[in-house]
Amino acid sequence: MQRLTNRQIVLGITGGIAAYKSAELTRLLKGAGADVQVVMTPAAVEFITPLTLQALSGNPVHLHLLDPEAEAGMGHIELAKWADMILIAPASADFMARLNSGHGNDLLSTLCLATEAPVVLAPAMNQAMWRDPQTQANATSLQTKGIRLLGPGVGEQACGDTGPGRMLDPLDIASQAAALFDRGLLTGKRVVITAGPTREALDPVRYISNHSSGKMGYALAEAAIDAGAQVTLISGPVNLPAPQRCQRVMVESAEQMLAASLENIDQCDIFIASAAVADYRPSAVAEHKLKKGKEEIMELHLIKNPDIVATVAALKNKPFTVGFAAETRDVVHYAQDKLTRKKLDLIIANDVSRSDIGFNSDDNAVTVVSHDQVQPLPLCSKRQLAAKLIDIIAAKQPR
Ligand SMILES: Cc1cc2nc3c(=O)[nH]c(=O)nc-3n(C[C@H](O)[C@H](O)[C@H](O)COP(=O)(O)O)c2cc1C
């Protein structure tokens, strides 16, 4: 089964006998690396205790829509935005009917209305309930609205009947849900991404650097991997673990980052320069630690660093080249200028003057600027934003 590292999954449980299998499903999702928040309908609580799911998920279980305390913690809109996927297992016939009609009369149905994340259902019910024409119409209608159905399976049922309507085994549900993250948009493509800051040495113990955390570049690497790409991540010094299924090259200075980029550029289809590369470096690196002198003022001589993204964009067989523009004013204007001047294909403009987004934040809002389009992407987590950016890049790059 594909890993679910860093995936944020809302596991919805509705009132059906198969709810006991949700405990195992929670364990499997957690075991694969996902962060799981469980939401139960009032009926589900009659079948399995929230305490069991709380213990297995490691998070408080969400039960009520109209609960001032819960709203003060992780409210329904926050939970809807938090989710990378809402997986509902078991999904009762009644819940499917409510979802199809657009009801928001409990926490789980409201979350489904409020989320932009994929909603995935594992129906579970008696075979006659599943065959019922209205349930069938609901299932078809939900699918046409983009909701995924996993199963149901066919076989012996808790009520003694045999037929379609059994909830799939938890392992099948977890595997199929995990596979849905693999979107295949960049299958067969080689993507090189730079991330994080660079460090420009002054002497053996000091350097000039910036506040880049690398989170955006690492999120882009994860999203590109999920889209099926073969990813090389060239990273400055950051405090982040290497994403799985990716080659990571650690560097320090802008010159090392350029060298690593050029070493990996052959057969590269897409180059995404998200690193915050120092524009200048000290002209000389002292061999020994610089001593404090008598002078009140110390002058540093800086020389220009190579422009990595412009160097890549100027290559004869250049890949589809994406740059980042971190600006504090006139963001779109500067981005358009940089796009043309550096001969890039796409630029992602970031307003780093806002404290709620940018460098060290987990969230970001950007404007995607291409030669024919200016597309603002509103505030969301860097991981969700990365998935949207990879969708846009995949659509724009030559196939
Ligand atoms: C013992 C028992 C078992 C049930 N099992 C199921 C089931 O497997 N699937 C289903 O769709 N409904 C089942 N129901 C009916 C649902 O619990 C009922 O439709 C409920 O309103 C669903 O609420 P919910 O969708 O908000 O969780 C069962 C009811 C009882 C009393």
Short mmCIF file of C-alpha atoms and ligand atoms in Angstrom, two decimals:
data_model
loop_
_atom_site.label_atom_id
_atom_site.label_comp_id
_atom_site.label_asym_id
_atom_site.label_seq_id
_atom_site.Cartn_x
_atom_site.Cartn_y
_atom_site.Cartn_z
CA MET A 1 0.00 0.00 0.00
CA GLN A 2 1.21 3.52 -0.89
CA ARG A 3 2.47 5.60 2.07
CA LEU A 4 0.22 8.34 3.38
CA THR A 5 2.96 10.37 5.07
CA ASN A 6 1.69 13.85 6.01
CA ARG A 7 -1.74 13.17 4.50
CA GLN A 8 -4.58 14.72 6.48
CA ILE A 9 -7.62 12.49 6.32
CA VAL A 10 -11.04 13.08 7.85
CA LEU A 11 -12.51 9.64 8.44
CA GLY A 12 -16.30 9.91 8.55
CA ILE A 13 -18.23 7.11 10.21
CA THR A 14 -22.00 6.72 9.78
CA GLY A 15 -24.50 4.44 11.48
CA GLY A 16 -24.08 0.94 10.13
CA ILE A 17 -22.99 -2.44 11.45
CA ALA A 18 -19.70 -2.15 9.54
CA ALA A 19 -18.71 0.76 11.82
CA TYR A 20 -16.73 -1.75 13.88
CA LYS A 21 -14.36 -2.11 10.87
CA SER A 22 -13.63 1.64 11.02
CA ALA A 23 -11.41 1.02 14.04
CA GLU A 24 -9.14 -1.18 11.91
CA LEU A 25 -9.30 1.32 9.05
CA THR A 26 -8.17 4.10 11.41
CA ARG A 27 -5.24 1.95 12.51
CA LEU A 28 -4.23 1.22 8.90
CA LEU A 29 -4.41 4.87 7.83
CA LYS A 30 -2.36 5.93 10.84
CA GLY A 31 0.11 3.14 10.22
CA ALA A 32 0.59 4.36 6.65
CA GLY A 33 1.57 7.79 7.99
CA ALA A 34 -1.71 9.74 7.75
CA ASP A 35 -2.96 12.20 10.35
CA VAL A 36 -6.56 11.09 10.97
CA GLN A 37 -9.42 13.16 12.43
CA VAL A 38 -12.54 11.06 13.00
CA VAL A 39 -16.03 12.54 12.55
CA MET A 40 -19.00 10.42 13.64
CA THR A 41 -22.71 10.87 12.99
CA PRO A 42 -25.04 10.53 15.99
CA ALA A 43 -26.12 7.11 14.64
CA ALA A 44 -22.50 5.92 14.33
CA VAL A 45 -21.98 6.48 18.05
CA GLU A 46 -24.64 3.78 18.67
CA PHE A 47 -22.41 1.24 16.91
CA ILE A 48 -18.87 2.04 18.09
CA THR A 49 -17.58 4.30 20.85
CA PRO A 50 -15.79 7.56 20.09
CA LEU A 51 -13.27 6.58 22.77
CA THR A 52 -12.02 3.68 20.62
CA LEU A 53 -11.55 5.96 17.62
CA GLN A 54 -9.93 8.65 19.75
CA ALA A 55 -7.40 6.16 21.10
CA LEU A 56 -6.63 4.79 17.62
CA SER A 57 -6.50 8.11 15.79
CA GLY A 58 -4.67 9.95 18.56
CA ASN A 59 -7.04 12.90 18.05
CA PRO A 60 -10.29 13.97 19.73
CA VAL A 61 -13.33 12.64 17.84
CA HIS A 62 -15.66 15.24 16.31
CA LEU A 63 -19.34 14.58 16.99
CA HIS A 64 -21.40 17.76 16.89
CA LEU A 65 -21.98 20.56 14.44
CA LEU A 66 -23.55 22.97 16.90
CA ASP A 67 -20.95 22.73 19.64
CA PRO A 68 -19.45 26.07 20.73
CA GLU A 69 -16.47 24.34 22.33
CA ALA A 70 -15.62 22.36 19.20
CA GLU A 71 -16.04 25.47 17.06
CA ALA A 72 -13.52 27.27 19.23
CA GLY A 73 -11.05 24.41 18.64
CA MET A 74 -11.16 22.98 15.16
CA GLY A 75 -14.44 24.27 13.75
CA HIS A 76 -16.28 22.69 10.84
CA ILE A 77 -14.86 25.04 8.19
CA GLU A 78 -11.35 24.64 9.55
CA LEU A 79 -11.73 20.86 9.51
CA ALA A 80 -13.10 21.02 5.94
CA LYS A 81 -10.03 23.03 4.89
CA TRP A 82 -7.64 20.85 6.88
CA ALA A 83 -8.68 17.68 5.04
CA ASP A 84 -6.74 16.38 2.06
CA MET A 85 -9.50 13.79 1.73
CA ILE A 86 -12.81 13.03 3.43
CA LEU A 87 -13.17 9.26 3.52
CA ILE A 88 -16.53 7.98 4.77
CA ALA A 89 -16.55 4.34 5.79
CA PRO A 90 -19.07 2.97 6.33
CA ALA A 91 -21.36 5.25 4.32
CA SER A 92 -25.01 4.45 5.12
CA ALA A 93 -27.84 4.58 2.58
CA ASP A 94 -29.31 7.46 4.51
CA PHE A 95 -26.04 9.39 4.48
CA MET A 96 -25.67 8.89 0.73
CA ALA A 97 -29.21 10.26 0.26
CA ARG A 98 -28.43 13.29 2.43
CA LEU A 99 -25.15 13.93 0.66
CA ASN A 100 -26.79 13.68 -2.73
CA SER A 101 -29.46 16.20 -1.70
CA GLY A 102 -26.89 18.65 -0.38
CA HIS A 103 -28.01 18.45 3.25
CA GLY A 104 -25.90 19.98 5.98
CA ASN A 105 -27.82 18.77 9.00
CA ASP A 106 -24.94 17.19 10.87
CA LEU A 107 -21.18 17.75 11.11
CA LEU A 108 -20.18 15.16 8.51
CA SER A 109 -22.61 16.25 5.77
CA THR A 110 -21.72 19.91 6.44
CA LEU A 111 -18.02 19.08 6.08
CA CYS A 112 -18.69 17.43 2.72
CA LEU A 113 -20.44 20.61 1.54
CA ALA A 114 -17.70 22.87 2.85
CA THR A 115 -14.62 21.00 1.67
CA GLU A 116 -12.69 21.30 -1.57
CA ALA A 117 -10.94 18.01 -0.84
CA PRO A 118 -12.02 14.80 -2.59
CA VAL A 119 -14.89 12.98 -0.89
CA VAL A 120 -14.69 9.18 -0.99
CA LEU A 121 -17.42 6.81 0.19
CA ALA A 122 -17.31 3.13 1.14
CA PRO A 123 -21.02 2.22 1.11
CA ALA A 124 -22.17 -0.50 3.50
CA MET A 125 -25.72 -1.75 3.78
CA ASN A 126 -28.08 -4.65 3.37
CA GLN A 127 -28.24 -5.96 -0.22
CA ALA A 128 -31.90 -4.90 -0.67
CA MET A 129 -31.09 -1.40 0.56
CA TRP A 130 -28.19 -1.21 -1.91
CA ARG A 131 -30.33 -2.50 -4.78
CA ASP A 132 -33.16 -0.11 -3.98
CA PRO A 133 -33.67 2.14 -7.04
CA GLN A 134 -33.38 5.30 -4.96
CA THR A 135 -30.06 4.21 -3.42
CA GLN A 136 -28.82 3.28 -6.90
CA ALA A 137 -29.91 6.67 -8.25
CA ASN A 138 -28.12 8.37 -5.35
CA ALA A 139 -24.95 6.37 -5.98
CA THR A 140 -24.95 7.26 -9.69
CA SER A 141 -25.70 10.90 -9.02
CA LEU A 142 -22.94 11.18 -6.38
CA GLN A 143 -20.44 9.71 -8.83
CA THR A 144 -21.40 12.19 -11.53
CA LYS A 145 -20.71 14.94 -8.98
CA GLY A 146 -17.14 13.63 -8.65
CA ILE A 147 -17.58 11.66 -5.43
CA ARG A 148 -15.67 8.37 -5.49
CA LEU A 149 -17.28 5.14 -4.37
CA LEU A 150 -15.10 2.29 -3.12
CA GLY A 151 -17.15 -0.89 -3.37
CA PRO A 152 -19.42 -2.11 -2.01
CA GLY A 153 -18.33 -5.74 -2.06
CA VAL A 154 -20.52 -8.77 -2.57
CA GLY A 155 -20.95 -11.56 -0.06
CA GLU A 156 -22.44 -12.65 3.21
CA GLN A 157 -23.97 -9.88 5.29
CA ALA A 158 -24.41 -9.28 9.03
CA CYS A 159 -28.19 -9.66 8.67
CA GLY A 160 -27.78 -13.14 7.11
CA ASP A 161 -28.46 -12.05 3.50
CA THR A 162 -25.98 -12.58 0.69
CA GLY A 163 -25.40 -10.06 -2.11
CA PRO A 164 -23.96 -6.63 -2.86
CA GLY A 165 -23.66 -4.05 -0.07
CA ARG A 166 -20.83 -5.33 2.15
CA MET A 167 -18.27 -2.73 3.09
CA LEU A 168 -14.90 -3.51 1.49
CA ASP A 169 -12.20 -4.79 3.82
CA PRO A 170 -10.39 -1.97 5.64
CA LEU A 171 -7.10 -2.83 3.90
CA ASP A 172 -8.75 -2.51 0.45
CA ILE A 173 -10.32 0.80 1.44
CA ALA A 174 -7.04 2.17 2.80
CA SER A 175 -5.08 1.02 -0.29
CA GLN A 176 -7.62 2.37 -2.77
CA ALA A 177 -7.90 5.67 -0.90
CA ALA A 178 -4.10 5.98 -0.81
CA ALA A 179 -3.91 5.27 -4.55
CA LEU A 180 -6.28 8.18 -5.22
CA PHE A 181 -3.53 10.56 -4.13
CA ASP A 182 -1.41 9.28 -7.00
CA ARG A 183 -2.90 11.43 -9.73
CA GLY A 184 -0.60 10.47 -12.56
CA LEU A 185 -0.55 13.97 -14.10
CA LEU A 186 3.23 13.88 -14.42
CA THR A 187 3.80 10.17 -14.96
CA GLY A 188 7.09 9.65 -16.78
CA LYS A 189 8.21 13.26 -16.26
CA ARG A 190 11.47 14.22 -14.56
CA VAL A 191 11.17 17.21 -12.27
CA VAL A 192 14.00 19.08 -10.57
CA ILE A 193 13.03 21.35 -7.68
CA THR A 194 15.27 23.68 -5.68
CA ALA A 195 14.19 24.50 -2.14
CA GLY A 196 15.21 26.29 1.02
CA PRO A 197 17.75 29.05 1.59
CA THR A 198 21.40 29.17 0.57
CA ARG A 199 24.21 29.94 2.98
CA GLU A 200 27.03 32.16 1.81
CA ALA A 201 30.10 31.69 3.98
CA LEU A 202 32.00 34.62 5.47
CA ASP A 203 34.48 32.52 7.40
CA PRO A 204 34.49 28.92 8.73
CA VAL A 205 31.72 29.68 11.29
CA ARG A 206 29.62 32.51 9.84
CA TYR A 207 27.38 32.92 6.85
CA ILE A 208 24.80 35.17 5.19
CA SER A 209 21.41 33.52 4.69
CA ASN A 210 17.66 34.20 4.80
CA HIS A 211 14.51 32.98 6.55
CA SER A 212 13.36 30.44 3.93
CA SER A 213 12.11 27.25 5.63
CA GLY A 214 11.98 25.14 2.47
CA LYS A 215 8.37 24.15 3.22
CA MET A 216 6.98 25.32 -0.13
CA GLY A 217 9.65 23.53 -2.18
CA TYR A 218 9.31 20.33 -0.17
CA ALA A 219 5.51 20.47 -0.55
CA LEU A 220 5.97 20.90 -4.31
CA ALA A 221 8.28 17.88 -4.36
CA GLU A 222 5.65 15.79 -2.53
CA ALA A 223 2.91 16.98 -4.90
CA ALA A 224 5.04 16.23 -7.98
CA ILE A 225 5.81 12.74 -6.60
CA ASP A 226 2.07 12.20 -6.05
CA ALA A 227 1.51 13.26 -9.65
CA GLY A 228 3.80 10.42 -10.74
CA ALA A 229 6.96 12.44 -11.49
CA GLN A 230 10.52 11.32 -10.87
CA VAL A 231 11.73 14.10 -8.59
CA THR A 232 15.16 15.43 -7.70
CA LEU A 233 15.04 17.88 -4.81
CA ILE A 234 18.06 20.17 -4.51
CA SER A 235 17.85 21.55 -1.03
CA GLY A 236 19.63 24.22 0.94
CA PRO A 237 19.99 23.69 4.70
CA VAL A 238 16.50 23.10 6.15
CA ASN A 239 14.95 21.24 9.04
CA LEU A 240 12.73 18.99 6.96
CA PRO A 241 12.91 15.24 6.32
CA ALA A 242 13.51 14.10 2.75
CA PRO A 243 10.25 13.21 1.00
CA GLN A 244 9.91 9.53 0.20
CA ARG A 245 10.42 8.28 -3.35
CA CYS A 246 12.63 11.23 -4.29
CA GLN A 247 16.32 11.87 -4.76
CA ARG A 248 17.49 14.66 -2.45
CA VAL A 249 20.75 16.54 -2.99
CA MET A 250 21.80 18.72 -0.04
CA VAL A 251 23.79 21.88 -0.83
CA GLU A 252 24.82 25.02 1.04
CA SER A 253 25.76 27.87 -1.28
CA ALA A 254 24.19 29.32 -4.43
CA GLU A 255 27.17 28.09 -6.47
CA GLN A 256 26.70 24.55 -5.16
CA MET A 257 22.97 24.80 -5.90
CA LEU A 258 23.68 25.89 -9.48
CA ALA A 259 26.20 23.06 -9.96
CA ALA A 260 23.74 20.48 -8.59
CA SER A 261 20.96 21.90 -10.78
CA LEU A 262 23.05 21.67 -13.94
CA GLU A 263 24.24 18.17 -13.04
CA ASN A 264 20.62 17.06 -12.87
CA ILE A 265 19.21 19.03 -15.78
CA ASP A 266 19.73 16.42 -18.51
CA GLN A 267 16.40 14.87 -19.47
CA CYS A 268 14.70 17.15 -16.95
CA ASP A 269 11.22 18.10 -18.20
CA ILE A 270 10.30 20.64 -15.53
CA PHE A 271 12.57 22.82 -13.39
CA ILE A 272 10.96 24.56 -10.41
CA ALA A 273 13.18 27.11 -8.71
CA SER A 274 11.55 27.66 -5.34
CA ALA A 275 14.78 28.11 -3.35
CA ALA A 276 15.48 31.51 -1.82
CA VAL A 277 18.94 31.90 -3.33
CA ALA A 278 21.17 34.65 -1.95
CA ASP A 279 21.67 37.31 -4.61
CA TYR A 280 25.16 38.13 -3.33
CA ARG A 281 27.95 36.31 -1.49
CA PRO A 282 31.06 37.56 0.29
CA SER A 283 33.78 38.12 -2.29
CA ALA A 284 36.24 36.15 -0.19
CA VAL A 285 35.78 33.49 2.48
CA ALA A 286 38.23 33.99 5.35
CA GLU A 287 40.32 30.92 6.03
CA HIS A 288 40.08 31.45 9.79
CA LYS A 289 37.37 32.89 12.01
CA LEU A 290 37.26 36.66 11.65
CA LYS A 291 38.32 38.37 14.87
CA LYS A 292 36.54 41.30 16.48
CA GLY A 293 38.73 44.33 15.77
CA LYS A 294 38.88 47.85 17.16
CA GLU A 295 36.85 49.29 14.25
CA GLU A 296 33.23 50.29 14.93
CA ILE A 297 32.24 49.54 11.37
CA MET A 298 33.14 46.50 9.38
CA GLU A 299 32.64 46.49 5.64
CA LEU A 300 31.77 43.43 3.70
CA HIS A 301 32.52 43.06 0.03
CA LEU A 302 29.83 41.14 -1.77
CA ILE A 303 29.76 39.83 -5.30
CA LYS A 304 26.81 38.72 -7.35
CA ASN A 305 25.80 35.09 -7.23
CA PRO A 306 24.88 33.21 -10.40
CA ASP A 307 21.19 33.43 -11.30
CA ILE A 308 20.20 29.75 -11.20
CA VAL A 309 16.76 29.95 -12.78
CA ALA A 310 17.94 32.32 -15.53
CA THR A 311 20.91 30.02 -16.26
CA VAL A 312 18.59 27.02 -16.62
CA ALA A 313 16.10 29.02 -18.73
CA ALA A 314 18.94 30.05 -21.07
CA LEU A 315 19.98 26.44 -21.79
CA LYS A 316 19.60 25.24 -25.37
CA ASN A 317 17.31 22.37 -24.43
CA LYS A 318 15.74 24.13 -21.52
CA PRO A 319 13.10 22.38 -19.44
CA PHE A 320 9.73 24.00 -18.69
CA THR A 321 11.08 26.53 -16.21
CA VAL A 322 9.13 27.83 -13.24
CA GLY A 323 10.43 30.62 -11.03
CA PHE A 324 9.30 32.17 -7.76
CA ALA A 325 9.13 35.86 -7.03
CA ALA A 326 9.10 36.85 -3.38
CA GLU A 327 8.18 40.50 -3.28
CA THR A 328 6.99 42.98 -0.68
CA ARG A 329 5.20 45.36 -3.11
CA ASP A 330 3.92 45.50 -6.72
CA VAL A 331 4.04 41.72 -6.65
CA VAL A 332 2.39 40.97 -10.01
CA HIS A 333 4.23 43.76 -11.83
CA TYR A 334 7.66 42.53 -10.66
CA ALA A 335 6.68 38.94 -11.44
CA GLN A 336 5.72 39.82 -15.01
CA ASP A 337 8.99 41.64 -15.47
CA LYS A 338 10.98 38.68 -14.10
CA LEU A 339 9.04 36.26 -16.32
CA THR A 340 10.02 38.10 -19.49
CA ARG A 341 13.53 39.15 -18.46
CA LYS A 342 14.60 35.66 -17.39
CA LYS A 343 12.69 33.88 -20.19
CA LEU A 344 10.70 31.73 -17.77
CA ASP A 345 7.56 29.79 -18.63
CA LEU A 346 5.72 30.46 -15.39
CA ILE A 347 6.29 32.44 -12.25
CA ILE A 348 4.73 32.03 -8.83
CA ALA A 349 4.51 35.37 -7.09
CA ASN A 350 4.56 35.53 -3.33
CA ASP A 351 3.79 38.59 -1.20
CA VAL A 352 6.28 38.08 1.65
CA SER A 353 5.25 41.32 3.38
CA ARG A 354 2.17 39.53 4.76
CA SER A 355 2.90 37.87 8.11
CA ASP A 356 0.21 35.17 7.66
CA ILE A 357 1.92 33.70 4.58
CA GLY A 358 5.34 33.21 3.05
CA PHE A 359 8.67 32.17 4.46
CA ASN A 360 8.18 30.29 7.72
CA SER A 361 4.41 29.96 7.61
CA ASP A 362 2.56 26.69 6.95
CA ASP A 363 0.13 28.61 4.74
CA ASN A 364 0.58 30.55 1.56
CA ALA A 365 -1.36 32.51 -1.04
CA VAL A 366 0.23 33.19 -4.41
CA THR A 367 -0.45 34.56 -7.85
CA VAL A 368 0.52 32.39 -10.80
CA VAL A 369 1.76 34.53 -13.66
CA SER A 370 2.27 33.13 -17.15
CA HIS A 371 2.65 34.90 -20.48
CA ASP A 372 -1.11 34.83 -21.06
CA GLN A 373 -2.64 34.65 -17.59
CA VAL A 374 -2.59 36.05 -14.05
CA GLN A 375 -4.24 33.58 -11.67
CA PRO A 376 -4.54 34.30 -7.93
CA LEU A 377 -4.65 31.22 -5.66
CA PRO A 378 -6.21 32.06 -2.27
CA LEU A 379 -4.75 31.28 1.16
CA CYS A 380 -4.48 27.58 1.99
CA SER A 381 -1.87 25.21 3.41
CA LYS A 382 1.41 24.98 1.50
CA ARG A 383 0.66 21.31 0.81
CA GLN A 384 -2.75 22.05 -0.70
CA LEU A 385 -1.29 24.97 -2.63
CA ALA A 386 1.52 22.74 -3.93
CA ALA A 387 -1.05 20.27 -5.31
CA LYS A 388 -2.85 23.11 -7.12
CA LEU A 389 0.42 24.48 -8.49
CA ILE A 390 1.46 21.06 -9.78
CA ASP A 391 -1.95 20.76 -11.50
CA ILE A 392 -1.36 24.11 -13.22
CA ILE A 393 2.24 23.26 -14.17
CA ALA A 394 1.18 19.85 -15.50
CA ALA A 395 -1.51 21.50 -17.65
CA LYS A 396 0.86 24.14 -19.05
CA GLN A 397 4.01 22.11 -19.71
CA PRO A 398 4.41 20.57 -23.18
CA ARG A 399 3.37 16.92 -23.22
C1 LIG B 1 -28.83 -2.53 13.94
C2 LIG B 1 -28.85 -1.57 12.79
C3 LIG B 1 -27.98 -1.74 11.77
C4 LIG B 1 -27.97 -0.86 10.69
N1 LIG B 1 -27.08 -1.05 9.67
C5 LIG B 1 -27.11 -0.24 8.62
C6 LIG B 1 -26.18 -0.43 7.55
O1 LIG B 1 -25.35 -1.34 7.58
N2 LIG B 1 -26.25 0.41 6.49
C7 LIG B 1 -27.15 1.43 6.45
O2 LIG B 1 -27.16 2.14 5.44
N3 LIG B 1 -28.02 1.65 7.45
C8 LIG B 1 -28.02 0.85 8.54
N4 LIG B 1 -28.90 1.06 9.54
C9 LIG B 1 -29.79 2.23 9.48
C10 LIG B 1 -29.03 3.50 9.83
O3 LIG B 1 -28.42 3.39 11.12
C11 LIG B 1 -29.97 4.70 9.80
O4 LIG B 1 -30.41 4.91 8.46
C12 LIG B 1 -29.36 5.97 10.33
O5 LIG B 1 -30.32 7.02 10.22
C13 LIG B 1 -28.12 6.34 9.58
O6 LIG B 1 -27.67 7.58 10.09
P1 LIG B 1 -26.34 8.27 9.58
O7 LIG B 1 -26.28 8.09 8.14
O8 LIG B 1 -26.48 9.70 9.99
O9 LIG B 1 -25.22 7.67 10.32
C14 LIG B 1 -28.91 0.20 10.64
C15 LIG B 1 -29.79 0.37 11.71
C16 LIG B 1 -29.78 -0.51 12.76
C17 LIG B 1 -30.76 -0.32 13.89
#
